[in-house]
Short mmCIF file of C-alpha atoms and ligand atoms in Angstrom, two decimals:
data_model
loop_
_atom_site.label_atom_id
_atom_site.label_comp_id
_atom_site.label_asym_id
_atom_site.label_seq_id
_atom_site.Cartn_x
_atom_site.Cartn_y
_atom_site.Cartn_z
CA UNK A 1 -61.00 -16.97 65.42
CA UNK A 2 -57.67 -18.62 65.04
CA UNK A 3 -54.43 -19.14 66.15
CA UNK A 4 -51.41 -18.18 63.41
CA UNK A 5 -48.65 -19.22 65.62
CA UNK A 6 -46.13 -18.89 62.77
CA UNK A 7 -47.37 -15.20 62.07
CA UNK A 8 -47.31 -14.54 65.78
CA UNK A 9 -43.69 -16.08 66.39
CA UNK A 10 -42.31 -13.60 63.21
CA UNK A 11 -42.84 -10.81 65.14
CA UNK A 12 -40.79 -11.36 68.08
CA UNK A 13 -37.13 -10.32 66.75
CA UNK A 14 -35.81 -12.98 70.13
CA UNK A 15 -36.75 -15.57 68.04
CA UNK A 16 -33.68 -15.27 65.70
CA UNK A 17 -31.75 -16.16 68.18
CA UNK A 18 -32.61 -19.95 67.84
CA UNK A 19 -33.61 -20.03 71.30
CA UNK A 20 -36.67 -22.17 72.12
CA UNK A 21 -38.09 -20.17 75.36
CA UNK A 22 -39.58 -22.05 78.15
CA UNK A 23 -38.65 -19.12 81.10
CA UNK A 24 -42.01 -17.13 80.43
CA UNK A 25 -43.04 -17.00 83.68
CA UNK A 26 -39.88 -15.06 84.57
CA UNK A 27 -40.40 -12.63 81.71
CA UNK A 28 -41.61 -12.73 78.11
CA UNK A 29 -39.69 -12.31 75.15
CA UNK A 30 -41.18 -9.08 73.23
CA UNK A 31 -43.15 -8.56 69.94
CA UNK A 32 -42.00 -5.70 67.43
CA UNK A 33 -44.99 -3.59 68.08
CA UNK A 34 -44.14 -3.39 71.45
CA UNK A 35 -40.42 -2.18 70.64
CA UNK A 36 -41.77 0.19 68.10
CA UNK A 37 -44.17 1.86 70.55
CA UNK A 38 -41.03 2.38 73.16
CA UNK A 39 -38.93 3.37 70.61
CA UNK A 40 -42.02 6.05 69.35
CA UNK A 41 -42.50 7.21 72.28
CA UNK A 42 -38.73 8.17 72.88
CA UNK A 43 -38.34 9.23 69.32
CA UNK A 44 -41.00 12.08 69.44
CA UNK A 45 -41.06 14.92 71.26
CA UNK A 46 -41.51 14.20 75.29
CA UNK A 47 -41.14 15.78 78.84
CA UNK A 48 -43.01 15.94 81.78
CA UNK A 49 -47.01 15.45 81.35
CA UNK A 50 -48.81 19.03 80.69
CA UNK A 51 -51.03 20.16 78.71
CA UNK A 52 -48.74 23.14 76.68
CA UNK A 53 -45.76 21.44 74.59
CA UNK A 54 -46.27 18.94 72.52
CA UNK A 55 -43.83 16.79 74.52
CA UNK A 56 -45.93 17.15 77.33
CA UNK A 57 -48.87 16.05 75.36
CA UNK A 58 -47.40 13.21 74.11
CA UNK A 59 -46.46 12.49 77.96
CA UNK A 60 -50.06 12.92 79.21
CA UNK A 61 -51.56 10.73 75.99
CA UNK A 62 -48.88 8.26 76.75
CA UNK A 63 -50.27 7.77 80.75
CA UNK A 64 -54.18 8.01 79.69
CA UNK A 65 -53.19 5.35 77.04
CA UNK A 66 -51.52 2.83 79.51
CA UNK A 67 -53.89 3.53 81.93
CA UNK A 68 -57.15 2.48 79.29
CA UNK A 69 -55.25 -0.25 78.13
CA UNK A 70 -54.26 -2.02 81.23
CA UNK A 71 -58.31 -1.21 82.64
CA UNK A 72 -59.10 -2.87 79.80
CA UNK A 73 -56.65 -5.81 80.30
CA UNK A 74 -58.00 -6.28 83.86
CA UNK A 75 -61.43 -5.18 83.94
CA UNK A 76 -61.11 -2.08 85.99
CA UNK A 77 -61.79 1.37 85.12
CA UNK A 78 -58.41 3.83 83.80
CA UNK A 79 -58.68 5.55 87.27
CA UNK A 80 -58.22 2.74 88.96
CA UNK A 81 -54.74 1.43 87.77
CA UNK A 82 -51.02 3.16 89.06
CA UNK A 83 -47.89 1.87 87.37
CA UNK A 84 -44.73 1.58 89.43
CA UNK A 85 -41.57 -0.49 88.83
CA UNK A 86 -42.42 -3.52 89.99
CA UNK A 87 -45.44 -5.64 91.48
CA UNK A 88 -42.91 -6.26 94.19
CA UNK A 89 -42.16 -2.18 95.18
CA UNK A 90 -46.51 -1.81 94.35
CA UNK A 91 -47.00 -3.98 96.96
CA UNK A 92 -44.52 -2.88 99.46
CA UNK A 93 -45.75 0.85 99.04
CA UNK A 94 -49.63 -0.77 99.24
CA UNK A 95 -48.46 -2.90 102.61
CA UNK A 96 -47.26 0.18 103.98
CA UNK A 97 -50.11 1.81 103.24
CA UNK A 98 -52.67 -0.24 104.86
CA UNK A 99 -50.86 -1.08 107.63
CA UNK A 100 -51.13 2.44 109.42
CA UNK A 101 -54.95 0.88 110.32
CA UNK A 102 -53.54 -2.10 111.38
CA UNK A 103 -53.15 -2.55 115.07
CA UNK A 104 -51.40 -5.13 117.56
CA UNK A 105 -54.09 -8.11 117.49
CA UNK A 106 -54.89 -7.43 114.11
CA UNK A 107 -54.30 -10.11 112.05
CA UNK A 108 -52.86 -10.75 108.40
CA UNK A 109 -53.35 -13.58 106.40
CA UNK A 110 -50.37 -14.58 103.93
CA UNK A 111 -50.15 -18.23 102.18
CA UNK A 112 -47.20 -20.71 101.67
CA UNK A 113 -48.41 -20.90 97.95
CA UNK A 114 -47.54 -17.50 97.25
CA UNK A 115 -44.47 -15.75 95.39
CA UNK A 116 -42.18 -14.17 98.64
CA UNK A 117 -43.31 -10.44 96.79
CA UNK A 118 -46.90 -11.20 98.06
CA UNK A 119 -45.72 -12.77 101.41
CA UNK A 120 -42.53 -10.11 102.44
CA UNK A 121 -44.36 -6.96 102.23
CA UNK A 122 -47.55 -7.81 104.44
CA UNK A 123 -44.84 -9.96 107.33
CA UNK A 124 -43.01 -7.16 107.33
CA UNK A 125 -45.61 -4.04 107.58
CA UNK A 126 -47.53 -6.36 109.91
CA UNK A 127 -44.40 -6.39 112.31
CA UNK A 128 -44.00 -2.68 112.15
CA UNK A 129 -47.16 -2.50 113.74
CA UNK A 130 -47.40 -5.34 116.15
CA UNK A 131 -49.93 -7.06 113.83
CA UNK A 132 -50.17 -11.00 113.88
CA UNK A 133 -48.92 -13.06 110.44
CA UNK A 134 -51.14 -15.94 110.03
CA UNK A 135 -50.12 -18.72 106.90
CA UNK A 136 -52.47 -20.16 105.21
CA UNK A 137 -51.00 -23.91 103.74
CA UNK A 138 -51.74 -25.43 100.58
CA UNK A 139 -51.59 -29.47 99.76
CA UNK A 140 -48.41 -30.63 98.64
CA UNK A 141 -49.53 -33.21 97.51
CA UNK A 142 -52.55 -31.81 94.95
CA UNK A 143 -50.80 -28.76 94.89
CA UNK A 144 -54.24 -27.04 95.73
CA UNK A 145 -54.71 -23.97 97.94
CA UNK A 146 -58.59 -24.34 98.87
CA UNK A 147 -61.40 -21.87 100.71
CA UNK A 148 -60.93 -24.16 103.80
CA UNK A 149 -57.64 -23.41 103.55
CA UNK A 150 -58.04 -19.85 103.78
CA UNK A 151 -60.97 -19.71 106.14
CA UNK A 152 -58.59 -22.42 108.69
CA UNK A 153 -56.88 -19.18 109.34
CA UNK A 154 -59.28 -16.52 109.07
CA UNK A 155 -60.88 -14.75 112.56
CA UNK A 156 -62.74 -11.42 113.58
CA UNK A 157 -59.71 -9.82 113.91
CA UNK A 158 -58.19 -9.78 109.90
CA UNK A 159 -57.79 -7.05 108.54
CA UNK A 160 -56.19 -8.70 104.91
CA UNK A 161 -56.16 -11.52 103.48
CA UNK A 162 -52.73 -11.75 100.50
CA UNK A 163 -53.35 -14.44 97.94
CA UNK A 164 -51.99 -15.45 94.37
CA UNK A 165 -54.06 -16.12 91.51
CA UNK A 166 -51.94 -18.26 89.86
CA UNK A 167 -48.68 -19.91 91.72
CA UNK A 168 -45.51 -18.94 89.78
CA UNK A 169 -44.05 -22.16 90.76
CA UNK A 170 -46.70 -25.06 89.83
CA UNK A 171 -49.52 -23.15 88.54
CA UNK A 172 -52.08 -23.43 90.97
CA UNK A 173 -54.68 -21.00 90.84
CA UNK A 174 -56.79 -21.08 94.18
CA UNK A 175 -60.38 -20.47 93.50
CA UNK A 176 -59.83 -16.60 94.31
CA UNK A 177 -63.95 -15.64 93.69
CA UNK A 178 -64.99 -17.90 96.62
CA UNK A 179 -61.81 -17.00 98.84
CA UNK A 180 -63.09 -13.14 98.00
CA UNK A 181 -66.35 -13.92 99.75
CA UNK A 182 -65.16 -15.47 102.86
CA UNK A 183 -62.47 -12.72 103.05
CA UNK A 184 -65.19 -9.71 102.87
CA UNK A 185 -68.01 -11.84 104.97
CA UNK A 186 -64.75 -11.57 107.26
CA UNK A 187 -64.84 -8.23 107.40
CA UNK A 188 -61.08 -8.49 105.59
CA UNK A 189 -59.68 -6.76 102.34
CA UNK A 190 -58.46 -9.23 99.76
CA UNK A 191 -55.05 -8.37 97.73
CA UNK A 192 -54.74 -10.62 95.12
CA UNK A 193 -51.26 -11.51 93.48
CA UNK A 194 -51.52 -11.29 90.31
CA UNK A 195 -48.13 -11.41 88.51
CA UNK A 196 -48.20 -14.84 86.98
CA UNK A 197 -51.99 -15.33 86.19
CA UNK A 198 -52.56 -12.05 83.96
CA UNK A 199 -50.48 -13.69 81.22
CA UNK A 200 -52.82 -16.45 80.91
CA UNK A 201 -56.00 -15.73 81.04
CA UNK A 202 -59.08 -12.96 81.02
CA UNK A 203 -59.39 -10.55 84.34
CA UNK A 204 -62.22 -8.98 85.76
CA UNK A 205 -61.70 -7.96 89.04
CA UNK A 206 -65.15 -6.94 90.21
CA UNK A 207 -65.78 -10.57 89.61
CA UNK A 208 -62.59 -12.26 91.06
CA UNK A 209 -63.59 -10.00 94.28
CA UNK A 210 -60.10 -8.45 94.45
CA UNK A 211 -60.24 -4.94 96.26
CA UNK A 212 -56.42 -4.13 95.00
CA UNK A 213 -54.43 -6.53 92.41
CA UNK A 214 -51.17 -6.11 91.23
CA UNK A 215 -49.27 -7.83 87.50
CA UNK A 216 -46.49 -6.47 85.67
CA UNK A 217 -46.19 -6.37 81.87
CA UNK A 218 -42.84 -7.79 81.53
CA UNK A 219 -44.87 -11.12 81.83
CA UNK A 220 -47.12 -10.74 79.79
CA UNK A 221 -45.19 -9.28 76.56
CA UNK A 222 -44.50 -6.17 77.61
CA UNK A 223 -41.91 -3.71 79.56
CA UNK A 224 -40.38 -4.25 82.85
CA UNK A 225 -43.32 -2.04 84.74
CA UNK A 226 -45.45 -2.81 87.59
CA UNK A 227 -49.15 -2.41 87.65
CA UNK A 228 -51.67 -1.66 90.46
CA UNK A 229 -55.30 -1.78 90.22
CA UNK A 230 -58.20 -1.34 91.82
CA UNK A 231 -61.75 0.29 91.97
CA UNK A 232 -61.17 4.08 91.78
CA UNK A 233 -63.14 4.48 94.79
CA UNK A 234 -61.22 2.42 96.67
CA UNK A 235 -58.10 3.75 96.00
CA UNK A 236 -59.62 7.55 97.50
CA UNK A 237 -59.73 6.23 100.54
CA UNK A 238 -55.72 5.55 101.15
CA UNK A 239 -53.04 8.18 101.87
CA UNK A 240 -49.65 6.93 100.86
CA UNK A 241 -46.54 8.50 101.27
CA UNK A 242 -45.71 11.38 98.44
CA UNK A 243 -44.27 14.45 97.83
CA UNK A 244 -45.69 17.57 99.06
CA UNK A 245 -45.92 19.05 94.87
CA UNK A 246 -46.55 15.83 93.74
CA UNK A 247 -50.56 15.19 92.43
CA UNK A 248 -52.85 14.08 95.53
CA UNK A 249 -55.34 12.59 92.55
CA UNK A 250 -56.15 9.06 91.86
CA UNK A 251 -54.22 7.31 90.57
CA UNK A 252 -51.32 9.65 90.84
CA UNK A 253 -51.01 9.91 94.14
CA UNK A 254 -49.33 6.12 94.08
CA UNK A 255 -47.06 7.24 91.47
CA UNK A 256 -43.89 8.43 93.26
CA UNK A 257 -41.76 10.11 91.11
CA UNK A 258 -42.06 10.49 87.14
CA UNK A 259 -43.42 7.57 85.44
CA UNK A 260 -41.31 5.72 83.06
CA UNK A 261 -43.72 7.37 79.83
CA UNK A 262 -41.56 5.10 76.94
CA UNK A 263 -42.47 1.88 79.19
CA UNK A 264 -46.26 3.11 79.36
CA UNK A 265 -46.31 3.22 75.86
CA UNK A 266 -45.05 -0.18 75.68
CA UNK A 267 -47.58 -1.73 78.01
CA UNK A 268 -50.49 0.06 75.74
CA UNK A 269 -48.44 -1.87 72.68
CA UNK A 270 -48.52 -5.07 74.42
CA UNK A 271 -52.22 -5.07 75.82
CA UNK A 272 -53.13 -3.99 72.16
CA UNK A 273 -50.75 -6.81 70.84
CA UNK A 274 -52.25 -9.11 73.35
CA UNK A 275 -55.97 -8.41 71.57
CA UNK A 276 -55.17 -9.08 68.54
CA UNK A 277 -53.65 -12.32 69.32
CA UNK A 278 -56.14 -14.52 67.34
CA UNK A 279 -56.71 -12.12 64.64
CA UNK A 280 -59.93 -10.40 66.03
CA UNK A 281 -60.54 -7.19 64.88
CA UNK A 282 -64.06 -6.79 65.61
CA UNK A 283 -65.52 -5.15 68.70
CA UNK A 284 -63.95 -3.23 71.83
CA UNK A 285 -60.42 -3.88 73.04
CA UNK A 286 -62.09 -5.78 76.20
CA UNK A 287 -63.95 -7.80 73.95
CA UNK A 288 -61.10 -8.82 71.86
CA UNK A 289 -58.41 -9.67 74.76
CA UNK A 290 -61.91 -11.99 75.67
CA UNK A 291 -61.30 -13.76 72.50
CA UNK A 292 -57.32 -13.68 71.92
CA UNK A 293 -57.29 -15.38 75.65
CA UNK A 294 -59.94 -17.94 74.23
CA UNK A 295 -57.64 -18.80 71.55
CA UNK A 296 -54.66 -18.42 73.72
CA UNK A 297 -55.88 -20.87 76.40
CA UNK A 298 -56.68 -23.12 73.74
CA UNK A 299 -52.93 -22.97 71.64
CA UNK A 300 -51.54 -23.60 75.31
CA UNK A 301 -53.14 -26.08 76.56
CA UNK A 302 -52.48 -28.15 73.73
CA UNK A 303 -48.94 -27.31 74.30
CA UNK A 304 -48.97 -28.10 77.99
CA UNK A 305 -50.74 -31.44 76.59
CA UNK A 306 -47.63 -31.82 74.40
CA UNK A 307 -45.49 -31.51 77.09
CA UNK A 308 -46.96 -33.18 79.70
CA UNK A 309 -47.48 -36.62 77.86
CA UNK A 310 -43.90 -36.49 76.68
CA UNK A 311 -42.24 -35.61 80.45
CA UNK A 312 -44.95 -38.73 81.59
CA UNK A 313 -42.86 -41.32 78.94
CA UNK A 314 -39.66 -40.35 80.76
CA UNK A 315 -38.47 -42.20 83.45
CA UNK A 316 -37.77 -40.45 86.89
CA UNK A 317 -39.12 -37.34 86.43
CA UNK A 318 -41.69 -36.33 89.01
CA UNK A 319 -44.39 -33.21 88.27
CA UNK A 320 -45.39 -31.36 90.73
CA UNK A 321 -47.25 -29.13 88.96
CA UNK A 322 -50.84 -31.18 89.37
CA UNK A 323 -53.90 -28.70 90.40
CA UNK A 324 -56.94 -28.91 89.16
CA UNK A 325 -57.10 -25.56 87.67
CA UNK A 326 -53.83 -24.16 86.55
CA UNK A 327 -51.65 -22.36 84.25
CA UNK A 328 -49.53 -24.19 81.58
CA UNK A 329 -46.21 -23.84 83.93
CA UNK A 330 -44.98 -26.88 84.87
CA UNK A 331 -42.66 -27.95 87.54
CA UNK A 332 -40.37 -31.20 87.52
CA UNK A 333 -37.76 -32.70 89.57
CA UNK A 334 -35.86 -35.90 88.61
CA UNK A 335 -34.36 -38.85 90.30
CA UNK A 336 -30.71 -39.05 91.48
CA UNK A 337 -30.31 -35.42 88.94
CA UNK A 338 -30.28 -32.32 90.03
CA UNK A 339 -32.55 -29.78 88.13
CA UNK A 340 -29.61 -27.44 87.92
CA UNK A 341 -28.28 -29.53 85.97
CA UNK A 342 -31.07 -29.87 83.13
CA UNK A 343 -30.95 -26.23 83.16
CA UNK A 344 -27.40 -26.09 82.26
CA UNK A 345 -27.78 -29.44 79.63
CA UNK A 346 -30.57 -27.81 77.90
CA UNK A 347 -29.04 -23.34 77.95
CA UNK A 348 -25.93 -25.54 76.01
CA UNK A 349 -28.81 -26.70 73.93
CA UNK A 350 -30.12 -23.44 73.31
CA UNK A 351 -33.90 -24.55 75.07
CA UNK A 352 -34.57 -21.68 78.09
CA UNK A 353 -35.87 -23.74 81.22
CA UNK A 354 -34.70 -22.38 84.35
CA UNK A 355 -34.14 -24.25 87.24
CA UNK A 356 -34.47 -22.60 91.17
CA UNK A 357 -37.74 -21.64 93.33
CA UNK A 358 -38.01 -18.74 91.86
CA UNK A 359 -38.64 -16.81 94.73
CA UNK A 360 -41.99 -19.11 95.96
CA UNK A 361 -39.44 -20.13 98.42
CA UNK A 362 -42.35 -21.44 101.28
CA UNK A 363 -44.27 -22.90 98.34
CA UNK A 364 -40.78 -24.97 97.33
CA UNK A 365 -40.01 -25.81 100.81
CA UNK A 366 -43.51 -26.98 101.32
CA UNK A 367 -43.49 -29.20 98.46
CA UNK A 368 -40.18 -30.54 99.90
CA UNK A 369 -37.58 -29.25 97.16
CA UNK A 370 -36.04 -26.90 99.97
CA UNK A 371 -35.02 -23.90 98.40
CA UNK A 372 -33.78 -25.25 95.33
CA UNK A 373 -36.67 -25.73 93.72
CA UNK A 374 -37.01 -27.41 90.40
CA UNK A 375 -36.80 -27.03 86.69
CA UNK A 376 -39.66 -24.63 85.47
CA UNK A 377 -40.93 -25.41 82.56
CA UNK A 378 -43.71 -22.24 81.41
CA UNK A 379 -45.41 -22.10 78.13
CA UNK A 380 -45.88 -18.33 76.22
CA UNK A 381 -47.59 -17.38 73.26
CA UNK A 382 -44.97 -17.57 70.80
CA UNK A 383 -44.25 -21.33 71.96
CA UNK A 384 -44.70 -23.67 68.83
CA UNK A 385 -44.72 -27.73 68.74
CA UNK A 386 -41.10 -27.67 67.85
CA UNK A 387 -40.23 -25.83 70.84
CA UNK A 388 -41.76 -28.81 72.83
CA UNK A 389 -39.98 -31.53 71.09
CA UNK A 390 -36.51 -29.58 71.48
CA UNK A 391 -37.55 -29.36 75.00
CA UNK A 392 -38.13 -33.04 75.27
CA UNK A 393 -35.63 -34.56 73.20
CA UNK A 394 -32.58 -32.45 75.84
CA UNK A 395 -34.73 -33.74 78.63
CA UNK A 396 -34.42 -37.33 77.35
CA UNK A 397 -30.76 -36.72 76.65
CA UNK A 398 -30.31 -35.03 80.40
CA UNK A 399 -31.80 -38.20 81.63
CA UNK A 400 -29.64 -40.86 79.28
CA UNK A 401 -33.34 -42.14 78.20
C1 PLP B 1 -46.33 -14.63 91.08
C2 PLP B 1 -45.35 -13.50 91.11
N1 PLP B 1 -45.55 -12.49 91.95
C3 PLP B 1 -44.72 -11.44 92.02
C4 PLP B 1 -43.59 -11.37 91.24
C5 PLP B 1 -42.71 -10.18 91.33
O1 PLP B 1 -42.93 -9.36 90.22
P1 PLP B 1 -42.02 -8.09 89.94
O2 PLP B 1 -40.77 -8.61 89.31
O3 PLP B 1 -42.81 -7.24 89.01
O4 PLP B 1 -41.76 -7.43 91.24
C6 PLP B 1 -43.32 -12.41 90.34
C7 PLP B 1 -42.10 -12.39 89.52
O5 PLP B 1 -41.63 -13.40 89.06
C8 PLP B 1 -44.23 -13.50 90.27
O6 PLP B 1 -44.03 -14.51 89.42
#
């Protein structure tokens, strides 16, 4: 198994533009297959999903692809995964859902860690129905989000518990599996945020106890789509709004409206693109994203590695990006310089590390950065060691070092 970063890096067409990428976690830049698969998709024959035409065939391959591809991406079965446009509109259509068995007294546990799309939804479905927000707090100082943490605000009377499983902002990632078994010996459901973590590393959510998750590709090298998932099973047992016409099946019946098909095909591209990211060929598609995240993990933590011994030989620069566990997205503030300010010194630079809270807006205030936040640095696949030393050399220049 190995890592070819320079074969990887030729096929994303972004890469031309001279631009070293740091702004991952706010999307991914995207890989030719991935293009050609959209551009397929929209290039052949295609209408509504059927069964007759051989547009609509193409339409109904195009869903039962996306929908085997993203099970196999997250460890849940094709059934159990609805696409919508956004983890943020999956989750207000999910908080909506569940709330109609909420009641007043009933309690909902949210967490300061968390990106405002997995906070927002459940506050605000929770006051529709005179249901009680409860916030779970993380250390500022570690950065952690622990099981204490969780169960500090836990009671008979939760009904769901709304947690990340990796922090967009300083990439954290609570220890979800133990939270999972509090939540249910709670009696509690347990939505788990996935958005950032799915980029970097394997998913199984029978094991990381989630009973509904949500990610989008557009983070992960694919199309702007949103992605729920959850045991089939599960999913039976809630009635969302729909259409009167529209399928009551699972998972169509979370699908308002005609799914984006050229975006589906995408996501299949990228999840396919995603497994053969350290050359495997070998063995299912599950097996294979097992390895390519292997090999990913390793390529960036030796980045992050990079990175983080550099930022350490600068002076001023403070990292609040320090949990144990965590992804390879870092977070830095500097003395007497505003972060803005990097960002600007190093777009003129052509190095893309944005600087704001990036819509963790509890998690900045909590770590005391109000709600500006601070430069977010995020590592991708197609990062390379030069990247890193651009990055650091128009830090040191920000800074006058
Ligand atoms: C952790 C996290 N959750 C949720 C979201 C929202 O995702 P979407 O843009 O798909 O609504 C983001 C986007 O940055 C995120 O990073």
């Amino acid at each position: 198994m190995s890592y070819d970063i320079a074969s990887i890096r030729a096929l994303f067409p972004a890469l031309d533009s001279g631009v070293a990428f740091f702004d991952g976690p706010g999307g991914t830049q995207t890989p030719r297959p991935v293009i050609d698969a959209v551009a397929a998709a929209m290039s052949a024959p295609l209408s509504n999903r059927g069964r007759l035409t051989a547009g609509e065939v193409n339409a109904d391959r195009v869903v039962t692809g996306a929908r085997a591809a993203l099970g196999d991406l997250l460890g849940v079965a094709p059934g159990g995964v609805a696409f919508g446009r956004s983890a943020t509109q999956l989750t207000y259509d999910l908080a909506r859902t569940l709330s109609r068995g909420w009641a007043p007294g009933d309690e909902v546990v949210v967490t300061r860690l968390d990106h405002d799309a997995n906070i927002r939804p459940w506050v605000q479905a929770a006051a529709a129905v005179g249901a009680t927000v409860r916030h779970a707090d993380f250390d500022p100082e570690t950065g952690e989000l622990t099981v204490a943490d969780i169960e500090a605000v836990l009671s008979d009377r939760t009904r769901l518990v709304a947690v990340t499983a990796a922090s967009n902002l300083i990439g954290t990632r609570p220890p979800v599996t133990a939270i999972a078994e509090v939540v249910h010996a709670a009696g509690a459901l347990l939505h788990v945020d996935g958005v950032h973590h799915t980029a970097h590393a394997p998913v199984d959510l029978a094991t990381l106890g989630a009973d509904t998750y949500v990610c989008s590709t557009y983070k992960l090298l694919g199309p702007h789509l949103g992605v729920l998932a959850a045991d089939p099973a599960f999913l039976e047992g809630l009635r969302p709004d729909k259409l009167l016409p529209s399928s009551d099946a699972v998972p169509e019946r979370f699908e308002l409206g005609t799914l984006p098909y050229e975006l589906l095909a995408g996501a299949e591209a990228a999840v396919d693109f995603l497994s053969g990211l350290a050359g495997e060929t070998e063995g299912t598609r599950r097996q294979r994203l097992a390895g390519a995240f292997a090999a990913l993990e390793g390529h960036e933590n030796a980045l992050r590695a990079r990175i983080e011994s550099g930022l350490a030989a600068l002076p001023g620069l403070t990292v609040h990006s320090r949990a144990k566990d965590r992804t390879p997205t870092l977070l830095v503030t500097f003395e007497g310089r505003d972060a803005a300010g990097a960002y600007r010194f190093l777009a003129e630079r052509d190095v893309a590390a944005p600087a704001s809270s990036f819509y963790a807006l509890e998690a900045s205030r909590r770590l005391g950065l109000g709600d500006t936040g601070g430069l977010r640095v995020g590592i991708a696949p197609y990062n390379d060691t030069q990247d890193v030393d651009r990055l650091l050399a128009g830090l040191a220049s920000y800074i006058g070092a």
